[in-house]
Amino acid sequence: MQQTLLSSLLFSIVFTGLIGCFIPIYFKNRFGWKYNKKSSNKTAGYIFLLLAIVFSTILSGAIFKVIELKYSWSIILKYILLFFPMSIGIGLFAFLLIPNTIKKWKKNRAKRVLLVISISIFFFVSFYIDSLFQDIELAATMGFIGLLLGLGYIFLRNFWIVYSSLFIIMLVNTLADNKYDDYNYWVVIISTLLSLTILAFDFIKNRKSKIGT
């Protein structure tokens, strides 16, 4: 029991906090990246995000499973705290780090295609590794969802809007899987606080920079 708790805490701190959140934020500040850019077509962007949400929550039946399970609010809160840091880590890599490593994609169609494919592959690989290379069907599904979210991103170019869609998708599907009801509450609280602290420092740093200029 204690070993499981320590491994969960280590995973939360190292992977979701330091790797998932700190590394992209570090590069963001190191190279002056921005969360959001001017959108090219908001309507198209929202359509792709809506398609991703509908496909992954309604057509998959996940939302109906969640309703049937009749979760208590405390369990729902636990899932929110658990998957906020996980989803923010995935989101920062997919919609901040990857777009900023593919230069001039906004003016080059081939690079936009490369960006969307890269995001899709990232989703596939991330979830395939997360399943310990045992659930390629899940990985393929998430790769397709990543494709839709990537298409939404290239039109909206707004990290927080696209990330919000990802969070909804991950939360609903994880609630439907019903695997983490007994997950330790303190672990999810610590993990969430760590991610929020990193984001808060980034926000404060950016705010001071704007005031300074």
XYZ file of N, CA, C and O in Angstrom:
852
model
N 0.835 -1.207 0.000
C 0.000 0.000 0.000
C 0.869 1.257 0.000
O 0.661 2.180 -0.777
N 1.868 1.276 0.904
C 2.755 2.428 0.994
C 3.584 2.583 -0.275
O 3.807 3.692 -0.756
N 4.021 1.437 -0.843
C 4.806 1.477 -2.073
C 3.975 2.017 -3.227
O 4.454 2.805 -4.042
N 2.708 1.604 -3.295
C 1.808 2.094 -4.335
C 1.592 3.595 -4.200
O 1.574 4.331 -5.189
N 1.435 4.052 -2.955
C 1.245 5.476 -2.700
C 2.469 6.275 -3.128
O 2.354 7.319 -3.777
N 3.654 5.770 -2.798
C 4.891 6.463 -3.155
C 5.092 6.495 -4.668
O 5.524 7.508 -5.220
N 4.777 5.389 -5.341
C 4.925 5.351 -6.798
C 3.942 6.303 -7.470
O 4.284 6.964 -8.456
N 2.732 6.396 -6.933
C 1.738 7.331 -7.474
C 2.187 8.769 -7.274
O 2.053 9.611 -8.169
N 2.740 9.039 -6.097
C 3.228 10.384 -5.801
C 4.416 10.736 -6.688
O 4.509 11.855 -7.210
N 5.308 9.772 -6.885
C 6.473 9.993 -7.744
C 6.044 10.262 -9.174
O 6.563 11.168 -9.837
N 5.074 9.480 -9.655
C 4.559 9.683 -11.010
C 3.957 11.076 -11.148
O 4.190 11.776 -12.141
N 3.191 11.478 -10.143
C 2.522 12.776 -10.195
C 3.526 13.921 -10.214
O 3.371 14.890 -10.960
N 4.569 13.805 -9.386
C 5.550 14.887 -9.290
C 6.466 14.920 -10.505
O 6.665 15.971 -11.126
N 7.009 13.756 -10.868
C 8.014 13.713 -11.934
C 7.388 13.860 -13.316
O 7.803 14.709 -14.114
N 6.377 13.060 -13.605
C 5.851 13.027 -14.965
C 4.828 14.121 -15.241
O 4.931 14.831 -16.243
N 3.845 14.260 -14.369
C 2.815 15.265 -14.652
C 3.271 16.669 -14.274
O 2.932 17.637 -14.961
N 4.044 16.784 -13.196
C 4.471 18.108 -12.757
C 5.716 18.607 -13.454
O 5.689 19.604 -14.174
N 6.827 17.893 -13.259
C 8.109 18.368 -13.773
C 8.235 18.205 -15.286
O 8.575 19.147 -15.996
N 7.961 16.998 -15.782
C 8.100 16.773 -17.219
C 6.933 17.380 -17.987
O 7.120 18.127 -18.950
N 5.717 17.075 -17.556
C 4.547 17.522 -18.303
C 4.315 19.011 -18.270
O 3.900 19.606 -19.264
N 4.584 19.635 -17.137
C 4.264 21.057 -16.979
C 5.505 21.949 -16.991
O 5.553 22.952 -17.702
N 6.515 21.588 -16.216
C 7.667 22.469 -16.059
C 8.469 22.621 -17.351
O 8.854 23.735 -17.722
N 8.734 21.516 -18.049
C 9.582 21.580 -19.248
C 8.981 22.477 -20.335
O 9.670 23.374 -20.847
N 7.705 22.291 -20.719
C 7.150 23.203 -21.734
C 7.127 24.661 -21.277
O 7.399 25.566 -22.078
N 6.816 24.892 -19.993
C 6.790 26.261 -19.479
C 8.196 26.861 -19.481
O 8.383 28.053 -19.781
N 9.183 26.048 -19.158
C 10.572 26.529 -19.188
C 10.950 26.994 -20.596
O 11.497 28.089 -20.775
N 10.663 26.160 -21.591
C 10.986 26.533 -22.974
C 10.160 27.733 -23.430
O 10.645 28.567 -24.203
N 8.927 27.808 -22.957
C 8.080 28.958 -23.297
C 8.742 30.261 -22.870
O 8.802 31.235 -23.634
N 9.226 30.284 -21.643
C 9.872 31.500 -21.139
C 11.278 31.685 -21.706
O 11.729 32.817 -21.893
N 11.936 30.575 -21.979
C 13.298 30.652 -22.527
C 13.302 31.281 -23.913
O 14.189 32.072 -24.255
N 12.297 30.941 -24.723
C 12.272 31.410 -26.108
C 11.172 32.434 -26.381
O 10.963 32.829 -27.524
N 10.460 32.840 -25.334
C 9.453 33.884 -25.500
C 8.209 33.445 -26.246
O 7.588 34.240 -26.960
N 7.816 32.192 -26.077
C 6.608 31.704 -26.741
C 5.366 32.291 -26.085
O 5.387 32.686 -24.924
N 4.281 32.315 -26.840
C 2.993 32.779 -26.336
C 1.989 31.628 -26.354
O 2.049 30.745 -27.205
N 1.062 31.669 -25.398
C 0.019 30.644 -25.372
C -0.897 30.760 -26.587
O -1.309 29.757 -27.163
N -1.215 31.972 -26.946
C -2.211 32.200 -27.989
C -1.651 33.071 -29.102
O -0.800 33.929 -28.872
N -2.160 32.822 -30.294
C -1.832 33.647 -31.454
C -3.138 34.066 -32.121
O -4.205 33.554 -31.781
N -3.048 34.964 -33.053
C -4.245 35.435 -33.745
C -4.843 34.301 -34.568
O -4.152 33.657 -35.358
N -6.133 34.061 -34.380
C -6.793 32.950 -35.077
C -6.953 33.258 -36.560
O -7.024 34.414 -36.973
N -7.021 32.184 -37.354
C -7.211 32.354 -38.793
C -8.654 32.098 -39.207
O -9.148 32.684 -40.165
N -9.333 31.210 -38.479
C -10.728 30.894 -38.805
C -11.379 30.279 -37.567
O -11.308 29.069 -37.357
N -12.011 31.116 -36.763
C -12.585 30.636 -35.505
C -13.696 29.618 -35.734
O -13.809 28.637 -34.996
N -14.514 29.845 -36.746
C -15.634 28.936 -37.007
C -15.136 27.524 -37.289
O -15.617 26.546 -36.698
N -14.164 27.413 -38.186
C -13.600 26.100 -38.514
C -12.953 25.470 -37.288
O -13.089 24.265 -37.041
N -12.258 26.290 -36.509
C -11.604 25.779 -35.311
C -12.586 25.196 -34.322
O -12.387 24.087 -33.804
N -13.662 25.924 -34.058
C -14.667 25.438 -33.108
C -15.386 24.198 -33.634
O -15.769 23.317 -32.851
N -15.567 24.118 -34.938
C -16.215 22.936 -35.519
C -15.379 21.688 -35.261
O -15.900 20.639 -34.859
N -14.067 21.791 -35.464
C -13.198 20.637 -35.235
C -13.150 20.257 -33.751
O -13.127 19.066 -33.411
N -13.149 21.248 -32.879
C -13.169 20.943 -31.445
C -14.479 20.271 -31.054
O -14.492 19.313 -30.264
N -15.572 20.766 -31.617
C -16.880 20.169 -31.335
C -16.936 18.728 -31.835
O -17.458 17.839 -31.151
N -16.379 18.500 -33.019
C -16.329 17.136 -33.558
C -15.533 16.218 -32.637
O -15.930 15.070 -32.393
N -14.419 16.719 -32.127
C -13.588 15.916 -31.224
C -14.354 15.559 -29.954
O -14.316 14.410 -29.492
N -15.066 16.532 -29.399
C -15.823 16.294 -28.165
C -16.988 15.341 -28.413
O -17.211 14.397 -27.647
N -17.728 15.573 -29.494
C -18.884 14.717 -29.810
C -18.431 13.285 -30.070
O -19.021 12.323 -29.561
N -17.380 13.133 -30.855
C -16.879 11.793 -31.184
C -16.427 11.042 -29.937
O -16.729 9.853 -29.769
N -15.719 11.734 -29.052
C -15.085 11.057 -27.920
C -15.984 10.911 -26.696
O -15.700 10.081 -25.825
N -17.043 11.694 -26.621
C -17.890 11.626 -25.428
C -19.306 11.119 -25.708
O -19.867 10.370 -24.906
N -19.868 11.512 -26.839
C -21.251 11.127 -27.144
C -21.298 9.887 -28.031
O -21.914 8.877 -27.678
N -20.634 9.942 -29.184
C -20.658 8.795 -30.092
C -19.986 7.572 -29.478
O -20.354 6.434 -29.787
N -19.016 7.805 -28.622
C -18.345 6.682 -27.952
C -19.198 6.089 -26.832
O -18.918 4.997 -26.339
N -20.208 6.835 -26.413
C -21.071 6.383 -25.322
C -20.535 6.701 -23.942
O -21.163 6.356 -22.931
N -19.392 7.385 -23.872
C -18.756 7.648 -22.576
C -19.638 8.486 -21.657
O -19.752 8.198 -20.460
N -20.262 9.507 -22.197
C -21.071 10.395 -21.363
C -22.258 9.654 -20.752
O -22.661 9.918 -19.610
N -22.795 8.686 -21.488
C -23.939 7.929 -20.981
C -23.513 6.964 -19.869
O -24.267 6.718 -18.923
N -22.295 6.437 -19.989
C -21.760 5.581 -18.921
C -21.559 6.385 -17.641
O -21.829 5.901 -16.541
N -21.075 7.619 -17.804
C -20.864 8.483 -16.638
C -22.184 8.755 -15.932
O -22.271 8.713 -14.696
N -23.215 9.019 -16.710
C -24.540 9.279 -16.128
C -25.049 8.051 -15.380
O -25.604 8.155 -14.279
N -24.841 6.875 -15.959
C -25.297 5.632 -15.328
C -24.567 5.348 -14.019
O -25.151 4.785 -13.082
N -23.304 5.727 -13.945
C -22.502 5.435 -12.755
C -22.900 6.290 -11.548
O -22.593 5.935 -10.408
N -23.538 7.417 -11.791
C -24.056 8.276 -10.718
C -22.981 8.593 -9.667
O -23.112 8.279 -8.479
N -21.929 9.210 -10.127
C -20.825 9.568 -9.238
C -21.254 10.597 -8.194
O -22.085 11.465 -8.469
N -20.634 10.516 -7.036
C -20.805 11.573 -6.034
C -19.922 12.750 -6.437
O -18.961 12.603 -7.200
N -20.236 13.924 -5.891
C -19.465 15.117 -6.242
C -18.021 15.017 -5.756
O -17.109 15.560 -6.383
N -17.795 14.313 -4.659
C -16.426 14.175 -4.145
C -15.568 13.332 -5.085
O -14.383 13.615 -5.286
N -16.163 12.307 -5.683
C -15.427 11.474 -6.636
C -15.159 12.252 -7.922
O -14.062 12.181 -8.495
N -16.148 13.008 -8.366
C -15.955 13.830 -9.571
C -14.831 14.834 -9.343
O -13.980 15.050 -10.217
N -14.811 15.436 -8.148
C -13.750 16.384 -7.815
C -12.387 15.691 -7.836
O -11.402 16.260 -8.320
N -12.333 14.465 -7.331
C -11.074 13.721 -7.341
C -10.583 13.503 -8.770
O -9.396 13.675 -9.066
N -11.490 13.142 -9.658
C -11.116 12.935 -11.061
C -10.656 14.244 -11.708
O -9.726 14.248 -12.518
N -11.306 15.332 -11.356
C -10.894 16.638 -11.893
C -9.476 16.965 -11.439
O -8.625 17.377 -12.240
N -9.220 16.777 -10.147
C -7.887 17.051 -9.603
C -6.845 16.096 -10.170
O -5.686 16.475 -10.366
N -7.253 14.876 -10.437
C -6.329 13.885 -10.983
C -5.954 14.199 -12.425
O -4.774 14.126 -12.805
N -6.948 14.580 -13.219
C -6.686 14.718 -14.650
C -6.416 16.143 -15.104
O -6.080 16.348 -16.270
N -6.518 17.103 -14.195
C -6.061 18.440 -14.571
C -4.561 18.449 -14.858
O -4.136 18.877 -15.938
N -3.706 17.993 -13.930
C -2.265 18.020 -14.227
C -1.870 17.103 -15.380
O -0.964 17.423 -16.150
N -2.546 15.968 -15.509
C -2.230 15.067 -16.623
C -2.578 15.713 -17.956
O -1.792 15.685 -18.911
N -3.761 16.292 -18.020
C -4.203 16.894 -19.282
C -3.430 18.166 -19.604
O -3.159 18.447 -20.771
N -3.052 18.930 -18.573
C -2.296 20.160 -18.843
C -0.916 19.810 -19.382
O -0.373 20.495 -20.252
N -0.341 18.712 -18.890
C 0.952 18.272 -19.405
C 0.873 17.875 -20.867
O 1.697 18.292 -21.692
N -0.132 17.080 -21.199
C -0.324 16.671 -22.593
C -0.624 17.888 -23.462
O -0.088 18.045 -24.564
N -1.475 18.771 -22.944
C -1.843 19.963 -23.701
C -0.662 20.884 -23.966
O -0.515 21.420 -25.069
N 0.191 21.066 -22.966
C 1.350 21.946 -23.135
C 2.316 21.403 -24.183
O 2.885 22.159 -24.969
N 2.498 20.106 -24.191
C 3.365 19.513 -25.212
C 2.726 19.619 -26.594
O 3.385 19.992 -27.572
N 1.432 19.276 -26.678
C 0.770 19.203 -27.980
C 0.483 20.571 -28.583
O 0.639 20.764 -29.798
N 0.063 21.528 -27.743
C -0.434 22.798 -28.272
C 0.415 24.009 -27.889
O 0.015 25.145 -28.134
N 1.580 23.749 -27.304
C 2.520 24.838 -27.035
C 3.910 24.476 -27.543
O 4.481 25.190 -28.372
N 4.433 23.354 -27.067
C 5.799 22.979 -27.439
C 5.899 22.574 -28.911
O 6.758 23.082 -29.639
N 5.038 21.667 -29.351
C 5.117 21.192 -30.742
C 4.881 22.322 -31.748
O 5.664 22.476 -32.696
N 3.832 23.152 -31.591
C 3.637 24.238 -32.565
C 4.801 25.221 -32.630
O 5.062 25.808 -33.683
N 5.489 25.401 -31.506
C 6.592 26.358 -31.498
C 7.914 25.756 -31.951
O 8.900 26.484 -32.105
N 7.948 24.450 -32.139
C 9.156 23.830 -32.685
C 9.070 23.663 -34.203
O 10.081 23.375 -34.847
N 7.874 23.826 -34.749
C 7.703 23.797 -36.209
C 7.579 25.245 -36.673
O 6.528 25.870 -36.543
N 8.645 25.773 -37.178
C 8.711 27.194 -37.505
C 7.887 27.546 -38.747
O 7.815 26.776 -39.695
N 7.281 28.715 -38.697
C 6.572 29.321 -39.834
C 5.454 28.438 -40.389
O 5.152 28.471 -41.576
N 4.818 27.663 -39.507
C 3.738 26.800 -39.986
C 2.493 27.597 -40.373
O 1.681 27.134 -41.179
N 2.366 28.798 -39.826
C 1.172 29.597 -40.121
C 1.127 30.044 -41.581
O 0.062 30.306 -42.122
N 2.291 30.131 -42.224
C 2.347 30.615 -43.605
C 2.689 29.517 -44.606
O 2.883 29.797 -45.785
N 2.760 28.296 -44.136
C 3.185 27.200 -45.000
C 2.232 26.017 -44.833
O 2.143 25.441 -43.749
N 1.517 25.672 -45.903
C 0.510 24.611 -45.818
C 1.130 23.269 -45.455
O 0.572 22.514 -44.646
N 2.279 22.966 -46.039
C 2.933 21.684 -45.753
C 3.308 21.583 -44.278
O 3.169 20.522 -43.654
N 3.751 22.691 -43.713
C 4.123 22.683 -42.296
C 2.892 22.619 -41.399
O 2.960 22.065 -40.294
N 1.775 23.159 -41.854
C 0.533 23.025 -41.082
C 0.094 21.562 -41.045
O -0.362 21.067 -40.012
N 0.231 20.898 -42.179
C -0.086 19.463 -42.231
C 0.852 18.695 -41.304
O 0.420 17.807 -40.556
N 2.127 19.055 -41.346
C 3.111 18.414 -40.474
C 2.768 18.632 -39.007
O 2.893 17.710 -38.183
N 2.309 19.829 -38.684
C 1.942 20.142 -37.304
C 0.786 19.265 -36.832
O 0.847 18.669 -35.749
N -0.250 19.170 -37.638
C -1.418 18.365 -37.260
C -1.031 16.897 -37.111
O -1.432 16.227 -36.150
N -0.243 16.395 -38.051
C 0.199 14.998 -37.982
C 1.070 14.770 -36.747
O 0.950 13.743 -36.065
N 1.923 15.733 -36.443
C 2.801 15.613 -35.269
C 1.988 15.557 -33.983
O 2.288 14.763 -33.081
N 0.961 16.390 -33.888
C 0.093 16.373 -32.705
C -0.625 15.034 -32.600
O -0.720 14.436 -31.521
N -1.125 14.540 -33.726
C -1.820 13.255 -33.738
C -0.889 12.120 -33.308
O -1.265 11.271 -32.489
N 0.323 12.116 -33.835
C 1.298 11.082 -33.469
C 1.655 11.182 -31.990
O 1.790 10.166 -31.296
N 1.789 12.405 -31.501
C 2.094 12.602 -30.079
C 1.000 11.991 -29.203
O 1.292 11.313 -28.209
N -0.249 12.215 -29.565
C -1.358 11.632 -28.808
C -1.300 10.109 -28.867
O -1.478 9.429 -27.845
N -1.081 9.579 -30.058
C -1.012 8.122 -30.220
C 0.083 7.531 -29.340
O -0.153 6.591 -28.571
N 1.278 8.085 -29.444
C 2.420 7.554 -28.695
C 2.210 7.709 -27.191
O 2.479 6.779 -26.413
N 1.714 8.865 -26.766
C 1.517 9.123 -25.335
C 0.565 8.113 -24.705
O 0.848 7.552 -23.637
N -0.548 7.871 -25.372
C -1.541 6.971 -24.784
C -1.165 5.502 -24.976
O -1.581 4.654 -24.183
N -0.374 5.217 -26.002
C 0.113 3.846 -26.172
C 1.116 3.507 -25.067
O 1.079 2.419 -24.486
N 1.980 4.466 -24.758
C 2.926 4.267 -23.653
C 2.181 4.180 -22.329
O 2.491 3.345 -21.475
N 1.177 5.051 -22.158
C 0.401 5.060 -20.916
C -0.287 3.720 -20.667
O -0.463 3.307 -19.521
N -0.669 3.044 -21.748
C -1.303 1.727 -21.610
C -0.272 0.605 -21.527
O -0.635 -0.573 -21.579
N 1.008 0.994 -21.413
C 2.116 0.027 -21.358
C 2.147 -0.839 -22.616
O 2.393 -2.043 -22.564
N 1.870 -0.200 -23.750
C 1.929 -0.831 -25.073
C 0.940 -1.997 -25.214
O 1.173 -2.920 -25.987
N -0.172 -1.909 -24.488
C -1.136 -3.009 -24.508
C -2.460 -2.644 -25.169
O -3.238 -3.530 -25.505
N -2.730 -1.351 -25.339
C -4.037 -0.947 -25.874
C -3.832 -0.057 -27.097
O -3.934 1.167 -27.024
N -3.561 -0.691 -28.222
C -3.321 0.076 -29.446
C -4.618 0.688 -29.973
O -4.602 1.717 -30.658
N -5.750 0.078 -29.631
C -7.040 0.635 -30.057
C -7.288 1.986 -29.391
O -7.716 2.942 -30.042
N -7.005 2.054 -28.089
C -7.128 3.327 -27.377
C -6.171 4.356 -27.965
O -6.546 5.514 -28.187
N -4.941 3.930 -28.222
C -3.941 4.844 -28.773
C -4.375 5.382 -30.131
O -4.225 6.576 -30.417
N -4.929 4.503 -30.966
C -5.391 4.925 -32.288
C -6.560 5.903 -32.171
O -6.634 6.895 -32.907
N -7.459 5.621 -31.230
C -8.593 6.521 -31.006
C -8.118 7.892 -30.562
O -8.578 8.924 -31.067
N -7.180 7.904 -29.621
C -6.651 9.183 -29.140
C -5.825 9.880 -30.217
O -5.767 11.114 -30.261
N -5.201 9.098 -31.085
C -4.495 9.701 -32.213
C -5.455 10.434 -33.133
O -5.155 11.533 -33.623
N -6.630 9.838 -33.345
C -7.651 10.487 -34.177
C -8.199 11.736 -33.489
O -8.399 12.777 -34.123
N -8.420 11.639 -32.183
C -8.876 12.807 -31.425
C -7.815 13.905 -31.465
O -8.129 15.093 -31.615
N -6.558 13.499 -31.345
C -5.463 14.461 -31.458
C -5.449 15.141 -32.812
O -5.142 16.337 -32.924
N -5.801 14.388 -33.846
C -5.888 14.956 -35.194
C -6.957 16.046 -35.253
O -6.724 17.139 -35.788
N -8.126 15.758 -34.689
C -9.210 16.745 -34.679
C -8.845 17.967 -33.843
O -9.104 19.109 -34.244
N -8.232 17.727 -32.686
C -7.813 18.848 -31.843
C -6.715 19.659 -32.529
O -6.682 20.891 -32.419
N -5.829 18.963 -33.226
C -4.778 19.657 -33.970
C -5.348 20.539 -35.063
O -4.887 21.668 -35.274
N -6.359 20.035 -35.749
C -7.028 20.841 -36.773
C -7.715 22.045 -36.141
O -7.699 23.149 -36.693
N -8.314 21.817 -34.978
C -8.919 22.937 -34.263
C -7.884 23.975 -33.880
O -8.126 25.185 -33.984
N -6.708 23.494 -33.478
C -5.659 24.424 -33.046
C -5.127 25.276 -34.194
O -4.897 26.481 -34.014
N -4.915 24.691 -35.359
C -4.316 25.480 -36.443
C -5.244 26.603 -36.912
O -4.777 27.587 -37.492
N -6.548 26.453 -36.638
C -7.475 27.528 -36.987
C -7.664 28.511 -35.828
O -7.681 29.724 -36.025
N -7.802 27.983 -34.612
C -8.024 28.861 -33.455
C -6.728 29.471 -32.932
O -6.700 30.634 -32.519
N -5.679 28.646 -32.880
C -4.363 29.075 -32.391
C -4.446 29.621 -30.968
O -3.744 30.556 -30.596
N -5.325 29.019 -30.199
C -5.541 29.437 -28.818
C -5.349 28.226 -27.907
O -6.167 27.306 -27.910
N -4.271 28.237 -27.159
C -3.944 27.086 -26.314
C -5.060 26.754 -25.339
O -5.469 25.596 -25.203
N -5.569 27.759 -24.639
C -6.494 27.504 -23.542
C -7.832 26.961 -24.017
O -8.447 26.126 -23.345
N -8.291 27.400 -25.165
C -9.556 26.877 -25.691
C -9.399 25.421 -26.114
O -10.230 24.566 -25.783
N -8.321 25.128 -26.829
C -8.097 23.748 -27.279
C -7.823 22.842 -26.083
O -8.328 21.713 -26.014
N -7.058 23.354 -25.126
C -6.786 22.551 -23.927
C -8.073 22.240 -23.167
O -8.248 21.126 -22.656
N -8.975 23.202 -23.083
C -10.243 22.978 -22.379
C -11.021 21.824 -23.006
O -11.633 21.010 -22.301
N -10.983 21.739 -24.326
C -11.644 20.627 -25.016
C -10.975 19.306 -24.660
O -11.651 18.299 -24.413
N -9.653 19.313 -24.636
C -8.913 18.106 -24.259
C -9.255 17.675 -22.836
O -9.464 16.484 -22.568
N -9.339 18.630 -21.927
C -9.653 18.315 -20.534
C -11.029 17.664 -20.416
O -11.202 16.668 -19.704
N -12.004 18.217 -21.110
C -13.356 17.648 -21.087
C -13.336 16.215 -21.605
O -13.932 15.306 -21.013
N -12.633 15.999 -22.702
C -12.555 14.670 -23.314
C -11.917 13.667 -22.357
O -12.440 12.565 -22.142
N -10.790 14.040 -21.772
C -10.091 13.131 -20.870
C -10.904 12.863 -19.612
O -10.980 11.722 -19.132
N -11.527 13.893 -19.074
C -12.299 13.734 -17.843
C -13.493 12.807 -18.048
O -13.707 11.867 -17.269
N -14.263 13.053 -19.089
C -15.460 12.242 -19.335
C -15.095 10.783 -19.589
O -15.708 9.865 -19.030
N -14.076 10.559 -20.406
C -13.703 9.183 -20.733
C -13.105 8.446 -19.544
O -13.311 7.237 -19.385
N -12.385 9.159 -18.701
C -11.815 8.515 -17.521
C -12.898 8.210 -16.495
O -12.866 7.163 -15.843
N -13.852 9.103 -16.351
C -14.992 8.817 -15.480
C -15.750 7.591 -15.980
O -16.203 6.759 -15.189
N -15.869 7.476 -17.292
C -16.574 6.326 -17.869
C -15.826 5.023 -17.613
O -16.440 3.969 -17.412
N -14.491 5.088 -17.601
C -13.686 3.882 -17.345
C -13.793 3.413 -15.897
O -13.599 2.229 -15.608
N -14.032 4.364 -14.989
C -14.277 4.015 -13.583
C -13.108 3.240 -12.962
O -13.294 2.234 -12.282
N -11.879 3.747 -13.186
C -10.697 3.034 -12.701
C -10.020 3.691 -11.497
O -9.193 3.066 -10.840
N -10.352 4.941 -11.230
C -9.558 5.686 -10.251
C -10.358 6.138 -9.031
O -9.963 7.078 -8.347
N -11.443 5.458 -8.746
C -12.270 5.850 -7.600
C -11.492 5.802 -6.285
O -11.730 6.613 -5.380
N -10.572 4.849 -6.176
C -9.832 4.660 -4.922
C -8.473 5.344 -4.927
O -7.663 5.119 -4.018
N -8.216 6.149 -5.934
C -6.929 6.851 -6.017
C -6.795 7.792 -4.821
O -7.761 8.433 -4.408
N -5.597 7.864 -4.272
C -5.378 8.646 -3.061
C -5.644 10.137 -3.293
O -5.097 10.744 -4.218
N -6.469 10.714 -2.429
C -6.859 12.117 -2.584
C -5.669 13.067 -2.410
O -5.544 14.075 -3.109
N -4.778 12.740 -1.464
C -3.642 13.622 -1.214
C -2.697 13.673 -2.409
O -2.096 14.715 -2.689
N -2.565 12.567 -3.108
C -1.698 12.532 -4.290
C -2.226 13.469 -5.372
O -1.468 14.247 -5.960
N -3.539 13.418 -5.614
C -4.100 14.269 -6.664
C -4.059 15.741 -6.256
O -3.874 16.628 -7.103
N -4.207 16.003 -4.966
C -4.129 17.385 -4.488
C -2.713 17.933 -4.667
O -2.515 19.048 -5.167
N -1.715 17.141 -4.273
C -0.317 17.569 -4.410
C 0.041 17.783 -5.877
O 0.683 18.776 -6.241
N -0.386 16.855 -6.724
C -0.094 16.961 -8.151
C -0.725 18.206 -8.762
O -0.094 18.935 -9.539
N -1.965 18.466 -8.392
C -2.661 19.645 -8.909
C -2.011 20.932 -8.417
O -1.815 21.881 -9.188
N -1.663 20.966 -7.134
C -1.016 22.158 -6.577
C 0.327 22.424 -7.243
O 0.690 23.583 -7.490
N 1.065 21.353 -7.551
C 2.354 21.518 -8.220
C 2.177 22.140 -9.599
O 2.869 23.104 -9.957
N 1.237 21.610 -10.368
C 0.989 22.149 -11.709
C 0.472 23.586 -11.642
O 0.896 24.447 -12.424
N -0.427 23.846 -10.700
C -0.959 25.203 -10.549
C 0.133 26.184 -10.130
O 0.143 27.340 -10.572
N 1.050 25.726 -9.292
C 2.158 26.584 -8.858
C 3.047 26.961 -10.038
O 3.440 28.129 -10.194
N 3.363 25.981 -10.880
C 4.189 26.247 -12.062
C 3.483 27.227 -12.996
O 4.090 28.186 -13.493
N 2.195 27.011 -13.213
C 1.429 27.912 -14.078
C 1.319 29.308 -13.465
O 1.375 30.315 -14.181
N 1.170 29.364 -12.141
C 1.057 30.657 -11.463
C 2.353 31.453 -11.582
O 2.328 32.670 -11.840
N 3.485 30.785 -11.393
C 4.773 31.462 -11.546
C 4.946 31.984 -12.973
O 5.467 33.084 -13.190
N 4.500 31.188 -13.935
C 4.584 31.618 -15.333
C 3.714 32.850 -15.564
O 4.129 33.809 -16.228
N 2.512 32.829 -15.006
C 1.597 33.961 -15.154
C 2.179 35.222 -14.512
O 2.153 36.311 -15.102
N 2.713 35.060 -13.307
C 3.300 36.207 -12.594
C 4.504 36.755 -13.352
O 4.672 37.972 -13.490
N 5.340 35.853 -13.854
C 6.526 36.266 -14.608
C 6.132 37.050 -15.856
O 6.710 38.094 -16.164
N 5.131 36.539 -16.569
C 4.680 37.226 -17.783
C 4.050 38.576 -17.465
O 4.226 39.546 -18.203
N 3.324 38.623 -16.364
C 2.677 39.877 -15.964
C 3.721 40.936 -15.607
O 3.598 42.102 -15.985
N 4.759 40.512 -14.892
C 5.835 41.443 -14.540
C 6.568 41.933 -15.780
O 6.965 43.096 -15.869
N 6.731 41.029 -16.750
C 7.412 41.408 -17.992
C 6.614 42.461 -18.748
O 7.169 43.415 -19.296
N 5.277 42.296 -18.759
C 4.427 43.264 -19.448
C 4.460 44.621 -18.745
O 4.487 45.671 -19.385
N 4.447 44.579 -17.409
C 4.499 45.827 -16.645
C 5.835 46.529 -16.867
O 5.914 47.753 -16.999
N 6.903 45.711 -16.948
C 8.238 46.264 -17.138
C 8.434 46.927 -18.485
O 9.220 47.863 -18.635
N 7.679 46.422 -19.486
C 7.802 47.010 -20.815
C 6.838 48.184 -20.999
O 6.939 48.918 -21.945
